[in-house]
Amino acid sequence: MVHMNQGEGDTSYARNCGIQNAEQNRMKPLIEAAVVDLCTSTSLPRNMVITDLGCSSGSNALVLVSVAIEAIKSYCIQLQKNPPEMCVFLNDLPNNDFTMVIKNLVTLRQGNEPFVVTGVTPGSFYERLFTSGSLHLVCSSSSLHWLSKAPEVLTMNHIPAYNIDEHARREMLPMILEAYAQQFRNDFTHFLKLRAKELLSGGRMVISITGRHSDGFSSKLFHIWETIVQILSVMVLEGVIDKAKFDSFYMPMYGPSSEEFRDIIQEEGSFVIKEMLVRDFTSDADSALFAPKMFMCHMRAVFEPIIVQHFGEVMEEFTRTAERQWRVDGILMDQLGRLAWLCVSLTKA
């Protein structure tokens, strides 16, 4: 069950989501352009339905939908028109901290009365969530790299996703790559088909994802979660966690290349790409967010639940190991430099 650290404590996602917030800020121009396109392509609709898929919790849960609401209001003020009634839905998996989400939604609604109503839609975005032709704008940030499941060809055949032995890891890498790439292709294609049913004709979608710059791969940082398993592998070698447990750990997560991302959208065929951005993962973000200590807090907020589910209460040792490895090896910025931020604005064909 994937979810971020809940609540508002020191290790919570709510307090450690600055990197995701930087990604959301990069999406703002694309969302604003999508709103203008929606409002001008036909006559201004009497009502609009907006949703954020994979909203998580904390203040970030409102960022994307708030950008859309403000863009609609600004457009209407310029044309001296009354804004349409807006319905805002926030979605995430059932174990998400919806208590905080609901409190934030109440604040959003009260600040935009009487023309904004709000709701929560728990569930996986790899299933139908809304009625056919009901959505005007879909947004999603930092979510679609989470897969519906780890590749079954690995889990069913007990093939480790990350082998501690470097020679074995290099040898198996092409097969591991193909397994994860195919799972992402299946999941993302299904996601696009579902959203095409839920969006009305001409509806818009703006989504961002953590991925890779190109299709090339090497033995270094193929997985976007490689930093996590490198730390865990050290803990295996030091006897902190069991090797069999480590070999059966599969992160349901994949970062596509920009080419993969574009190709899947074009092959599925339900959407036309209006604009696509590819940037360094760390660009336009406060460099302090990527200092080892702060980045460790971010990783803990995101990955602690899934690590603890599999290995038990190991996070204090995980944190100590991570800080020691980064201090000695200095690998953090090298690994982050291999990641890319991918964002695409789509129109339903």
XYZ file of C-alpha atoms in Angstrom:
349
model
C 0.000 0.000 0.000
C 1.790 3.095 -1.269
C 1.387 6.356 0.627
C 3.573 9.156 1.958
C 4.381 9.653 5.643
C 1.206 10.943 7.230
C 0.475 13.718 9.715
C 2.447 16.905 10.340
C 5.461 15.620 12.287
C 9.148 16.151 11.518
C 9.301 13.167 9.121
C 5.900 13.772 7.501
C 5.401 14.451 3.819
C 3.568 17.642 4.736
C 6.820 19.053 6.147
C 9.172 17.542 3.553
C 7.632 18.149 0.145
C 9.713 21.078 -1.123
C 11.023 19.150 -4.136
C 7.500 18.259 -5.256
C 6.451 21.882 -4.736
C 9.267 23.036 -7.049
C 7.986 20.602 -9.682
C 4.454 21.943 -9.305
C 5.671 25.509 -9.753
C 7.266 24.529 -13.068
C 3.857 23.287 -14.242
C 2.096 26.588 -13.597
C 2.566 28.134 -17.103
C 1.315 24.969 -18.801
C -1.781 24.803 -16.586
C -2.538 28.471 -17.182
C -2.184 28.004 -20.946
C -4.425 24.919 -20.835
C -7.103 26.902 -18.972
C -7.043 29.725 -21.523
C -7.275 27.173 -24.316
C -10.232 25.491 -22.621
C -12.045 28.779 -22.142
C -11.471 30.066 -25.689
C -11.733 26.941 -27.834
C -15.516 27.000 -27.351
C -17.852 29.323 -25.509
C -17.039 29.637 -21.815
C -18.688 26.634 -20.117
C -21.250 27.177 -17.364
C -19.371 24.736 -15.146
C -15.927 23.145 -15.108
C -14.603 20.025 -13.389
C -10.929 19.953 -12.387
C -9.037 17.116 -10.737
C -5.564 16.433 -9.359
C -4.626 12.748 -9.567
C -2.135 11.652 -6.906
C -2.590 14.770 -4.779
C -0.922 13.324 -1.637
C -1.364 15.583 1.424
C -0.157 18.806 2.991
C -0.199 22.216 1.333
C 0.968 20.775 -2.011
C -2.355 18.973 -2.429
C -3.999 22.260 -3.405
C -1.305 23.825 -5.605
C -2.294 22.552 -9.057
C -6.048 23.011 -8.681
C -5.493 26.453 -7.134
C -3.428 27.495 -10.161
C -6.284 26.383 -12.416
C -8.941 28.219 -10.378
C -6.933 31.460 -10.340
C -6.292 31.188 -14.084
C -10.027 30.789 -14.762
C -10.887 33.742 -12.513
C -8.216 35.911 -14.167
C -9.479 35.026 -17.638
C -13.049 35.914 -16.686
C -12.023 39.220 -15.084
C -10.188 40.243 -18.278
C -13.288 39.507 -20.375
C -15.660 40.909 -17.733
C -17.549 37.634 -17.528
C -18.872 35.735 -14.553
C -16.659 32.729 -13.763
C -18.153 29.284 -14.311
C -19.116 27.127 -11.376
C -16.160 24.865 -10.611
C -16.021 21.421 -9.077
C -12.614 20.354 -7.757
C -11.742 16.727 -6.973
C -8.554 15.537 -5.279
C -7.553 11.914 -5.784
C -5.049 9.549 -4.219
C -4.833 5.972 -2.965
C -7.070 5.025 0.004
C -4.205 5.021 2.537
C -3.384 8.651 1.761
C -3.758 11.156 4.617
C -7.156 12.452 3.517
C -7.785 14.107 6.888
C -5.408 16.903 5.935
C -6.700 16.957 2.353
C -10.288 17.509 3.481
C -9.279 20.352 5.818
C -7.409 22.029 2.958
C -10.356 21.580 0.593
C -12.702 23.254 3.068
C -10.345 26.256 3.153
C -10.178 26.321 -0.651
C -13.960 26.231 -0.984
C -14.546 28.914 1.643
C -12.045 31.203 -0.074
C -13.816 30.867 -3.420
C -17.491 30.786 -2.497
C -20.023 30.596 -3.998
C -18.733 29.160 -7.274
C -16.322 26.371 -6.156
C -17.399 23.032 -4.716
C -14.921 20.347 -3.698
C -14.652 16.616 -3.184
C -12.289 13.701 -2.559
C -12.022 10.660 -4.838
C -9.985 7.855 -3.229
C -8.707 5.131 -5.522
C -5.988 4.208 -7.996
C -5.654 6.316 -11.138
C -5.119 3.000 -12.907
C -8.886 2.466 -12.608
C -11.953 4.496 -13.629
C -12.583 7.334 -11.187
C -15.110 9.630 -12.914
C -18.102 9.395 -15.230
C -17.627 9.541 -18.987
C -17.063 12.979 -20.492
C -17.279 14.749 -17.133
C -13.804 16.279 -16.729
C -12.459 19.509 -18.239
C -8.934 19.542 -16.795
C -6.787 16.781 -15.298
C -3.516 17.548 -13.503
C -0.977 15.200 -11.976
C 2.456 15.865 -10.524
C 5.128 13.504 -9.148
C 2.797 10.514 -9.239
C 2.851 8.597 -12.511
C 6.294 7.120 -11.919
C 4.527 4.931 -9.325
C 3.471 1.734 -11.091
C 0.356 -0.310 -10.453
C 2.692 -3.125 -9.344
C 6.273 -4.316 -9.710
C 6.926 -6.359 -12.904
C 5.547 -9.870 -12.427
C 8.288 -11.415 -14.567
C 10.651 -10.437 -11.742
C 8.476 -11.096 -8.702
C 7.104 -14.431 -9.926
C 10.558 -15.722 -10.879
C 12.289 -14.316 -7.778
C 14.709 -12.251 -9.841
C 16.172 -9.426 -7.710
C 15.540 -5.967 -9.118
C 18.930 -4.861 -7.797
C 21.689 -7.427 -7.273
C 24.289 -6.635 -4.636
C 26.977 -8.286 -6.769
C 28.036 -5.667 -9.339
C 28.912 -8.183 -12.074
C 25.529 -9.909 -11.745
C 23.796 -6.518 -11.676
C 25.447 -5.452 -14.940
C 24.583 -8.764 -16.563
C 20.926 -8.633 -15.553
C 20.398 -4.915 -16.188
C 18.997 -5.169 -19.760
C 16.374 -7.696 -18.656
C 15.465 -5.669 -15.563
C 15.216 -2.537 -17.697
C 12.886 -4.227 -20.168
C 10.657 -5.610 -17.402
C 10.196 -2.215 -15.742
C 9.851 -0.393 -19.068
C 7.118 -2.785 -20.187
C 5.228 -2.427 -16.895
C 5.351 1.346 -17.250
C 4.218 1.145 -20.882
C 1.244 -1.023 -19.888
C 0.291 1.180 -16.938
C 0.691 4.543 -18.654
C -1.179 3.364 -21.760
C -4.032 2.211 -19.517
C -3.964 5.537 -17.654
C -4.308 7.459 -20.920
C -7.224 5.308 -22.095
C -9.070 5.825 -18.814
C -8.593 9.585 -18.808
C -9.685 9.789 -22.448
C -13.025 8.278 -21.410
C -13.441 10.664 -18.471
C -12.455 13.893 -20.255
C -14.920 15.656 -22.484
C -14.032 16.390 -26.106
C -11.194 18.923 -26.192
C -10.468 18.385 -22.490
C -6.950 19.094 -21.282
C -4.412 17.206 -19.194
C -1.121 18.504 -17.732
C 1.108 15.891 -16.104
C 4.672 15.771 -14.835
C 6.854 12.823 -13.920
C 10.388 12.090 -12.754
C 12.308 10.275 -15.459
C 15.542 10.145 -17.454
C 16.963 12.369 -20.164
C 17.419 9.647 -22.783
C 17.026 5.958 -23.554
C 20.675 5.208 -22.875
C 21.451 3.348 -19.650
C 24.469 2.169 -17.766
C 25.136 0.300 -14.552
C 24.811 3.639 -12.718
C 21.390 4.946 -11.802
C 19.108 3.054 -14.096
C 16.337 3.098 -11.497
C 15.058 6.415 -10.178
C 14.977 4.617 -6.823
C 18.572 3.403 -7.060
C 19.706 5.697 -4.248
C 17.293 3.848 -1.936
C 18.498 0.357 -2.804
C 22.151 1.366 -2.652
C 21.652 2.395 0.972
C 19.726 -0.802 1.709
C 22.477 -2.899 0.063
C 25.045 -1.401 2.449
C 22.759 -2.345 5.327
C 22.725 -5.926 3.997
C 26.519 -6.056 3.872
C 26.636 -4.722 7.441
C 24.150 -7.364 8.636
C 21.406 -4.901 9.526
C 18.849 -6.411 7.148
C 18.526 -9.907 5.706
C 19.779 -10.505 2.148
C 16.758 -12.657 1.274
C 14.511 -9.790 2.342
C 16.542 -7.415 0.203
C 16.390 -9.698 -2.853
C 12.587 -9.819 -2.578
C 12.209 -6.026 -2.418
C 10.682 -4.560 -5.579
C 9.987 -0.847 -5.759
C 6.860 -0.340 -7.953
C 8.410 2.709 -9.566
C 9.885 3.607 -12.955
C 11.278 6.779 -14.527
C 10.819 6.756 -18.312
C 13.074 8.524 -20.766
C 11.666 11.533 -22.593
C 11.518 9.402 -25.761
C 9.514 6.656 -24.032
C 7.120 9.165 -22.552
C 6.410 10.823 -25.905
C 6.190 7.534 -27.839
C 3.608 5.988 -25.502
C 1.376 9.067 -25.741
C 1.581 9.093 -29.529
C 1.059 5.345 -29.893
C -1.979 5.274 -27.579
C -3.542 7.978 -29.749
C -6.197 9.533 -27.518
C -4.273 12.786 -26.967
C -2.393 15.413 -28.951
C 0.783 16.799 -27.392
C 0.497 20.589 -27.133
C 3.782 21.147 -25.309
C 6.450 18.991 -23.682
C 9.232 20.142 -21.354
C 12.342 18.206 -20.334
C 14.561 19.742 -17.663
C 17.204 18.726 -15.170
C 15.637 17.374 -12.018
C 17.272 20.041 -9.859
C 16.644 23.051 -12.127
C 14.570 25.986 -10.824
C 14.670 24.564 -7.309
C 16.352 25.810 -4.148
C 19.748 24.087 -3.955
C 19.220 23.676 -0.200
C 16.557 21.065 -0.984
C 19.285 18.797 -2.330
C 21.696 19.113 0.544
C 22.173 15.573 1.953
C 20.320 16.194 5.229
C 17.283 17.835 3.621
C 17.172 15.330 0.782
C 17.265 12.531 3.324
C 14.195 14.036 5.030
C 12.460 14.135 1.651
C 13.324 10.502 0.895
C 12.150 9.389 4.302
C 8.820 11.186 3.891
C 8.233 9.444 0.553
C 9.743 5.986 1.035
C 9.500 5.190 4.750
C 6.078 3.484 4.570
C 7.073 1.067 1.797
C 10.478 0.321 3.357
C 8.996 -0.320 6.813
C 6.259 -2.546 5.349
C 8.955 -4.816 3.903
C 11.908 -4.593 6.307
C 10.382 -3.518 9.610
C 11.491 -0.604 11.781
C 14.844 0.145 10.157
C 14.514 3.832 9.304
C 16.829 5.210 11.991
C 19.631 2.941 10.777
C 18.664 3.704 7.164
C 19.077 7.431 7.856
C 22.452 6.970 9.560
C 23.701 4.785 6.718
C 22.530 7.252 4.079
C 24.207 10.226 5.753
C 27.443 8.262 6.174
C 27.482 7.085 2.555
C 26.839 10.551 1.155
C 29.508 12.076 3.391
C 32.118 9.472 2.374
C 31.241 8.821 -1.277
C 29.694 12.127 -2.313
C 27.370 10.294 -4.710
C 24.167 12.236 -4.149
C 24.524 15.088 -6.666
C 25.990 12.760 -9.288
C 22.903 10.590 -9.074
C 20.453 13.490 -9.035
C 22.151 14.875 -12.147
C 21.085 11.782 -14.075
C 17.391 12.401 -13.428
C 15.066 14.542 -15.542
C 11.765 16.309 -14.950
C 9.285 15.574 -17.747
C 6.099 17.591 -18.193
C 3.544 17.395 -20.959
C 0.375 19.323 -21.831
C -2.182 17.238 -23.723
C -5.483 17.831 -25.517
C -7.996 15.039 -25.927
C -8.090 14.226 -29.638
